[in-house]
């Protein structure tokens, strides 16, 4: 494929944590996540965090808390949905609003991007909707996305399945 312009990366269960909400004050990235981000940067590929954080709408954290966390990790930008599922927004994954917002802001051709995430029914469906390459990681909810919850995204196949974020990045860089 053509050179990737950017890689979108989910937060919970992909960069670190458990797949559940963890406040930025308590969030710990996996030991390999920094290397994964550095590898993308070294290859001239932009890195964008892309995350649903509905607890923001309940006042449990702020958008800035998350944005600052992603900047501290070294992401080029971060796209965060703060809404609850009942609010009908266009940014909450599996909707693709965050990806389209990023494309507009950074002049991306989304068919030349990839999405790395642990949840089939949100991350993989959002990526699929815009023609981004789809990489499911097995951390977080990844294993159960392929078994217990496979029916929630049955019509979509990931382009790659990777053990974790670093392996996912290495797979993408080999293409
Ligand atoms: Mg996740
Ligand atoms: Zn939203």
PDB file of C-alpha atoms and ligand atoms in Angstrom:
ATOM      1  CA  UNK A   1       0.000   0.000   0.000  1.00  0.00           C
ATOM      2  CA  UNK A   2       0.979   3.643  -0.209  1.00  0.00           C
ATOM      3  CA  UNK A   3       2.845   5.032   2.722  1.00  0.00           C
ATOM      4  CA  UNK A   4       0.655   5.562   5.748  1.00  0.00           C
ATOM      5  CA  UNK A   5      -0.068   9.195   6.544  1.00  0.00           C
ATOM      6  CA  UNK A   6      -1.271   8.594  10.070  1.00  0.00           C
ATOM      7  CA  UNK A   7      -2.198   5.942  12.583  1.00  0.00           C
ATOM      8  CA  UNK A   8      -5.130   6.343  14.942  1.00  0.00           C
ATOM      9  CA  UNK A   9      -4.727   4.612  18.265  1.00  0.00           C
ATOM     10  CA  UNK A  10      -7.428   3.812  20.808  1.00  0.00           C
ATOM     11  CA  UNK A  11      -6.603   4.423  24.475  1.00  0.00           C
ATOM     12  CA  UNK A  12      -8.174   1.980  26.944  1.00  0.00           C
ATOM     13  CA  UNK A  13      -6.977  -1.558  26.373  1.00  0.00           C
ATOM     14  CA  UNK A  14      -4.726  -0.479  23.500  1.00  0.00           C
ATOM     15  CA  UNK A  15      -2.193   2.015  24.914  1.00  0.00           C
ATOM     16  CA  UNK A  16      -2.614   0.754  28.453  1.00  0.00           C
ATOM     17  CA  UNK A  17      -5.110   0.042  31.194  1.00  0.00           C
ATOM     18  CA  UNK A  18      -7.776  -2.618  31.191  1.00  0.00           C
ATOM     19  CA  UNK A  19     -10.243  -1.515  28.536  1.00  0.00           C
ATOM     20  CA  UNK A  20     -12.339   0.179  31.209  1.00  0.00           C
ATOM     21  CA  UNK A  21     -12.375   3.869  32.207  1.00  0.00           C
ATOM     22  CA  UNK A  22      -9.264   4.938  34.074  1.00  0.00           C
ATOM     23  CA  UNK A  23      -8.764   8.593  34.978  1.00  0.00           C
ATOM     24  CA  UNK A  24      -5.676  10.151  33.377  1.00  0.00           C
ATOM     25  CA  UNK A  25      -4.193  10.585  36.862  1.00  0.00           C
ATOM     26  CA  UNK A  26      -4.174   6.808  37.309  1.00  0.00           C
ATOM     27  CA  UNK A  27      -3.607   5.560  33.770  1.00  0.00           C
ATOM     28  CA  UNK A  28      -0.466   3.563  33.056  1.00  0.00           C
ATOM     29  CA  UNK A  29       0.604   2.821  29.488  1.00  0.00           C
ATOM     30  CA  UNK A  30       1.815  -0.682  28.666  1.00  0.00           C
ATOM     31  CA  UNK A  31       5.619  -0.986  28.749  1.00  0.00           C
ATOM     32  CA  UNK A  32       5.837  -1.232  24.942  1.00  0.00           C
ATOM     33  CA  UNK A  33       3.555   1.686  24.060  1.00  0.00           C
ATOM     34  CA  UNK A  34       6.239   4.364  24.004  1.00  0.00           C
ATOM     35  CA  UNK A  35       8.374   2.315  21.617  1.00  0.00           C
ATOM     36  CA  UNK A  36       5.363   1.822  19.346  1.00  0.00           C
ATOM     37  CA  UNK A  37       4.739   5.567  19.148  1.00  0.00           C
ATOM     38  CA  UNK A  38       8.427   6.314  18.623  1.00  0.00           C
ATOM     39  CA  UNK A  39       8.596   3.819  15.745  1.00  0.00           C
ATOM     40  CA  UNK A  40       5.736   5.536  13.957  1.00  0.00           C
ATOM     41  CA  UNK A  41       7.319   8.963  14.435  1.00  0.00           C
ATOM     42  CA  UNK A  42      10.693   7.745  13.174  1.00  0.00           C
ATOM     43  CA  UNK A  43       8.914   6.608  10.035  1.00  0.00           C
ATOM     44  CA  UNK A  44       7.273   9.974   9.492  1.00  0.00           C
ATOM     45  CA  UNK A  45       3.783   8.739  10.334  1.00  0.00           C
ATOM     46  CA  UNK A  46       1.508  10.974  12.400  1.00  0.00           C
ATOM     47  CA  UNK A  47       0.030   9.548  15.596  1.00  0.00           C
ATOM     48  CA  UNK A  48      -3.462  10.429  16.733  1.00  0.00           C
ATOM     49  CA  UNK A  49      -5.221   9.188  19.849  1.00  0.00           C
ATOM     50  CA  UNK A  50      -8.897   8.413  19.243  1.00  0.00           C
ATOM     51  CA  UNK A  51     -11.039   7.596  22.234  1.00  0.00           C
ATOM     52  CA  UNK A  52     -14.590   7.452  23.613  1.00  0.00           C
ATOM     53  CA  UNK A  53     -14.691   8.906  27.134  1.00  0.00           C
ATOM     54  CA  UNK A  54     -18.331   9.247  28.114  1.00  0.00           C
ATOM     55  CA  UNK A  55     -17.391   9.737  31.783  1.00  0.00           C
ATOM     56  CA  UNK A  56     -16.414  13.280  30.777  1.00  0.00           C
ATOM     57  CA  UNK A  57     -20.124  13.970  30.246  1.00  0.00           C
ATOM     58  CA  UNK A  58     -20.676  12.855  33.855  1.00  0.00           C
ATOM     59  CA  UNK A  59     -18.034  15.237  35.148  1.00  0.00           C
ATOM     60  CA  UNK A  60     -15.594  12.523  36.217  1.00  0.00           C
ATOM     61  CA  UNK A  61     -12.760  13.966  34.138  1.00  0.00           C
ATOM     62  CA  UNK A  62     -12.281  16.762  31.616  1.00  0.00           C
ATOM     63  CA  UNK A  63     -11.382  16.727  27.946  1.00  0.00           C
ATOM     64  CA  UNK A  64      -8.219  18.631  28.924  1.00  0.00           C
ATOM     65  CA  UNK A  65      -7.208  15.851  31.359  1.00  0.00           C
ATOM     66  CA  UNK A  66      -7.215  13.392  28.462  1.00  0.00           C
ATOM     67  CA  UNK A  67      -5.757  15.775  25.911  1.00  0.00           C
ATOM     68  CA  UNK A  68      -2.847  16.624  28.221  1.00  0.00           C
ATOM     69  CA  UNK A  69      -2.251  12.926  28.845  1.00  0.00           C
ATOM     70  CA  UNK A  70      -2.014  12.193  25.118  1.00  0.00           C
ATOM     71  CA  UNK A  71       0.298  15.142  24.512  1.00  0.00           C
ATOM     72  CA  UNK A  72       2.530  13.932  27.362  1.00  0.00           C
ATOM     73  CA  UNK A  73       2.673  10.496  25.733  1.00  0.00           C
ATOM     74  CA  UNK A  74       3.908  12.185  22.546  1.00  0.00           C
ATOM     75  CA  UNK A  75       0.858  11.964  20.271  1.00  0.00           C
ATOM     76  CA  UNK A  76       0.617  14.550  17.502  1.00  0.00           C
ATOM     77  CA  UNK A  77      -3.036  15.189  18.310  1.00  0.00           C
ATOM     78  CA  UNK A  78      -5.954  13.595  20.124  1.00  0.00           C
ATOM     79  CA  UNK A  79      -9.599  13.213  19.211  1.00  0.00           C
ATOM     80  CA  UNK A  80     -11.904  12.584  22.127  1.00  0.00           C
ATOM     81  CA  UNK A  81     -15.656  11.920  22.276  1.00  0.00           C
ATOM     82  CA  UNK A  82     -16.994  13.115  25.618  1.00  0.00           C
ATOM     83  CA  UNK A  83     -20.612  12.122  24.991  1.00  0.00           C
ATOM     84  CA  UNK A  84     -22.825   9.410  26.388  1.00  0.00           C
ATOM     85  CA  UNK A  85     -24.369   6.812  24.083  1.00  0.00           C
ATOM     86  CA  UNK A  86     -27.818   8.407  24.404  1.00  0.00           C
ATOM     87  CA  UNK A  87     -26.659  11.843  23.240  1.00  0.00           C
ATOM     88  CA  UNK A  88     -26.725  10.921  19.563  1.00  0.00           C
ATOM     89  CA  UNK A  89     -23.431  12.580  18.689  1.00  0.00           C
ATOM     90  CA  UNK A  90     -21.536  11.817  15.485  1.00  0.00           C
ATOM     91  CA  UNK A  91     -18.166  11.368  17.167  1.00  0.00           C
ATOM     92  CA  UNK A  92     -18.707   8.426  19.500  1.00  0.00           C
ATOM     93  CA  UNK A  93     -17.135   5.318  17.930  1.00  0.00           C
ATOM     94  CA  UNK A  94     -18.399   3.306  16.006  1.00  0.00           C
ATOM     95  CA  UNK A  95     -19.423   6.591  14.359  1.00  0.00           C
ATOM     96  CA  UNK A  96     -16.554   7.996  12.364  1.00  0.00           C
ATOM     97  CA  UNK A  97     -16.831  11.677  13.304  1.00  0.00           C
ATOM     98  CA  UNK A  98     -13.525  11.769  15.170  1.00  0.00           C
ATOM     99  CA  UNK A  99     -11.704  10.316  12.160  1.00  0.00           C
ATOM    100  CA  UNK A 100     -13.340  12.751   9.770  1.00  0.00           C
ATOM    101  CA  UNK A 101     -12.509  15.639  12.098  1.00  0.00           C
ATOM    102  CA  UNK A 102      -8.866  14.542  12.146  1.00  0.00           C
ATOM    103  CA  UNK A 103      -8.805  14.221   8.362  1.00  0.00           C
ATOM    104  CA  UNK A 104     -10.129  17.734   7.944  1.00  0.00           C
ATOM    105  CA  UNK A 105      -7.796  19.250  10.531  1.00  0.00           C
ATOM    106  CA  UNK A 106      -4.659  17.497   9.267  1.00  0.00           C
ATOM    107  CA  UNK A 107      -5.435  17.098   5.576  1.00  0.00           C
ATOM    108  CA  UNK A 108      -5.472  13.293   5.640  1.00  0.00           C
ATOM    109  CA  UNK A 109      -6.619  10.816   3.039  1.00  0.00           C
ATOM    110  CA  UNK A 110      -8.279   8.342   5.418  1.00  0.00           C
ATOM    111  CA  UNK A 111      -7.670   5.473   2.983  1.00  0.00           C
ATOM    112  CA  UNK A 112      -3.983   6.038   3.776  1.00  0.00           C
ATOM    113  CA  UNK A 113      -4.438   5.715   7.513  1.00  0.00           C
ATOM    114  CA  UNK A 114      -4.733   2.815   9.923  1.00  0.00           C
ATOM    115  CA  UNK A 115      -6.630   2.323  13.159  1.00  0.00           C
ATOM    116  CA  UNK A 116      -5.277   0.232  16.021  1.00  0.00           C
ATOM    117  CA  UNK A 117      -7.771  -0.693  18.720  1.00  0.00           C
ATOM    118  CA  UNK A 118      -9.039  -3.461  20.976  1.00  0.00           C
ATOM    119  CA  UNK A 119     -12.798  -3.299  20.373  1.00  0.00           C
ATOM    120  CA  UNK A 120     -14.357  -4.643  17.199  1.00  0.00           C
ATOM    121  CA  UNK A 121     -17.762  -3.022  17.637  1.00  0.00           C
ATOM    122  CA  UNK A 122     -16.325   0.492  18.045  1.00  0.00           C
ATOM    123  CA  UNK A 123     -12.733   0.784  16.799  1.00  0.00           C
ATOM    124  CA  UNK A 124     -12.918  -1.605  13.854  1.00  0.00           C
ATOM    125  CA  UNK A 125     -16.350  -0.400  12.708  1.00  0.00           C
ATOM    126  CA  UNK A 126     -15.307   3.271  12.823  1.00  0.00           C
ATOM    127  CA  UNK A 127     -12.174   2.485  10.811  1.00  0.00           C
ATOM    128  CA  UNK A 128     -14.160   0.391   8.359  1.00  0.00           C
ATOM    129  CA  UNK A 129     -16.618   3.235   7.732  1.00  0.00           C
ATOM    130  CA  UNK A 130     -13.851   5.498   6.413  1.00  0.00           C
ATOM    131  CA  UNK A 131     -11.700   2.900   4.639  1.00  0.00           C
ATOM    132  CA  UNK A 132      -8.833   2.969   7.128  1.00  0.00           C
ATOM    133  CA  UNK A 133      -6.726  -0.156   7.616  1.00  0.00           C
ATOM    134  CA  UNK A 134      -7.997  -2.049  10.656  1.00  0.00           C
ATOM    135  CA  UNK A 135      -5.704  -3.620  13.240  1.00  0.00           C
ATOM    136  CA  UNK A 136      -7.240  -5.374  16.240  1.00  0.00           C
ATOM    137  CA  UNK A 137      -4.953  -5.853  19.235  1.00  0.00           C
ATOM    138  CA  UNK A 138      -5.456  -8.712  21.672  1.00  0.00           C
ATOM    139  CA  UNK A 139      -4.912  -6.588  24.795  1.00  0.00           C
ATOM    140  CA  UNK A 140      -7.908  -5.037  26.577  1.00  0.00           C
ATOM    141  CA  UNK A 141     -11.125  -6.341  25.012  1.00  0.00           C
ATOM    142  CA  UNK A 142      -9.322  -7.722  21.968  1.00  0.00           C
ATOM    143  CA  UNK A 143      -9.640 -11.420  22.777  1.00  0.00           C
ATOM    144  CA  UNK A 144     -13.316 -11.150  23.658  1.00  0.00           C
ATOM    145  CA  UNK A 145     -13.972  -9.023  20.570  1.00  0.00           C
ATOM    146  CA  UNK A 146     -12.944 -12.082  18.559  1.00  0.00           C
ATOM    147  CA  UNK A 147     -15.021 -14.565  20.566  1.00  0.00           C
ATOM    148  CA  UNK A 148     -17.830 -13.528  22.917  1.00  0.00           C
ATOM    149  CA  UNK A 149     -18.542 -10.238  21.109  1.00  0.00           C
ATOM    150  CA  UNK A 150     -17.722 -11.210  17.515  1.00  0.00           C
ATOM    151  CA  UNK A 151     -21.413 -10.987  16.578  1.00  0.00           C
ATOM    152  CA  UNK A 152     -21.401  -7.237  17.345  1.00  0.00           C
ATOM    153  CA  UNK A 153     -19.161  -6.547  14.334  1.00  0.00           C
ATOM    154  CA  UNK A 154     -19.796  -9.699  12.317  1.00  0.00           C
ATOM    155  CA  UNK A 155     -19.716  -8.074   8.872  1.00  0.00           C
ATOM    156  CA  UNK A 156     -16.223  -6.642   9.237  1.00  0.00           C
ATOM    157  CA  UNK A 157     -12.862  -8.406   9.179  1.00  0.00           C
ATOM    158  CA  UNK A 158      -9.757  -6.791  10.650  1.00  0.00           C
ATOM    159  CA  UNK A 159      -6.879  -6.444   8.185  1.00  0.00           C
ATOM    160  CA  UNK A 160      -4.539  -7.649  10.903  1.00  0.00           C
ATOM    161  CA  UNK A 161      -4.760  -9.113  14.365  1.00  0.00           C
ATOM    162  CA  UNK A 162      -1.751  -8.290  16.544  1.00  0.00           C
ATOM    163  CA  UNK A 163      -0.743  -9.383  20.026  1.00  0.00           C
ATOM    164  CA  UNK A 164      -0.340  -5.771  21.160  1.00  0.00           C
ATOM    165  CA  UNK A 165       0.256  -2.194  20.058  1.00  0.00           C
ATOM    166  CA  UNK A 166       3.951  -2.610  19.347  1.00  0.00           C
ATOM    167  CA  UNK A 167       3.367  -5.726  17.225  1.00  0.00           C
ATOM    168  CA  UNK A 168       0.583  -3.887  15.421  1.00  0.00           C
ATOM    169  CA  UNK A 169       2.895  -1.009  14.533  1.00  0.00           C
ATOM    170  CA  UNK A 170       5.594  -3.393  13.338  1.00  0.00           C
ATOM    171  CA  UNK A 171       3.078  -5.172  11.102  1.00  0.00           C
ATOM    172  CA  UNK A 172       1.962  -1.889   9.577  1.00  0.00           C
ATOM    173  CA  UNK A 173       5.537  -0.761   8.961  1.00  0.00           C
ATOM    174  CA  UNK A 174       6.294  -4.020   7.111  1.00  0.00           C
ATOM    175  CA  UNK A 175       3.588  -3.318   4.534  1.00  0.00           C
TER     176      UNK A 175
HETATM  177 MG1  LIG B   1     -10.286   0.311  23.924  1.00  0.00          MG
HETATM  178 ZN1  LIG B   2     -19.333  12.347  20.777  1.00  0.00          ZN
END
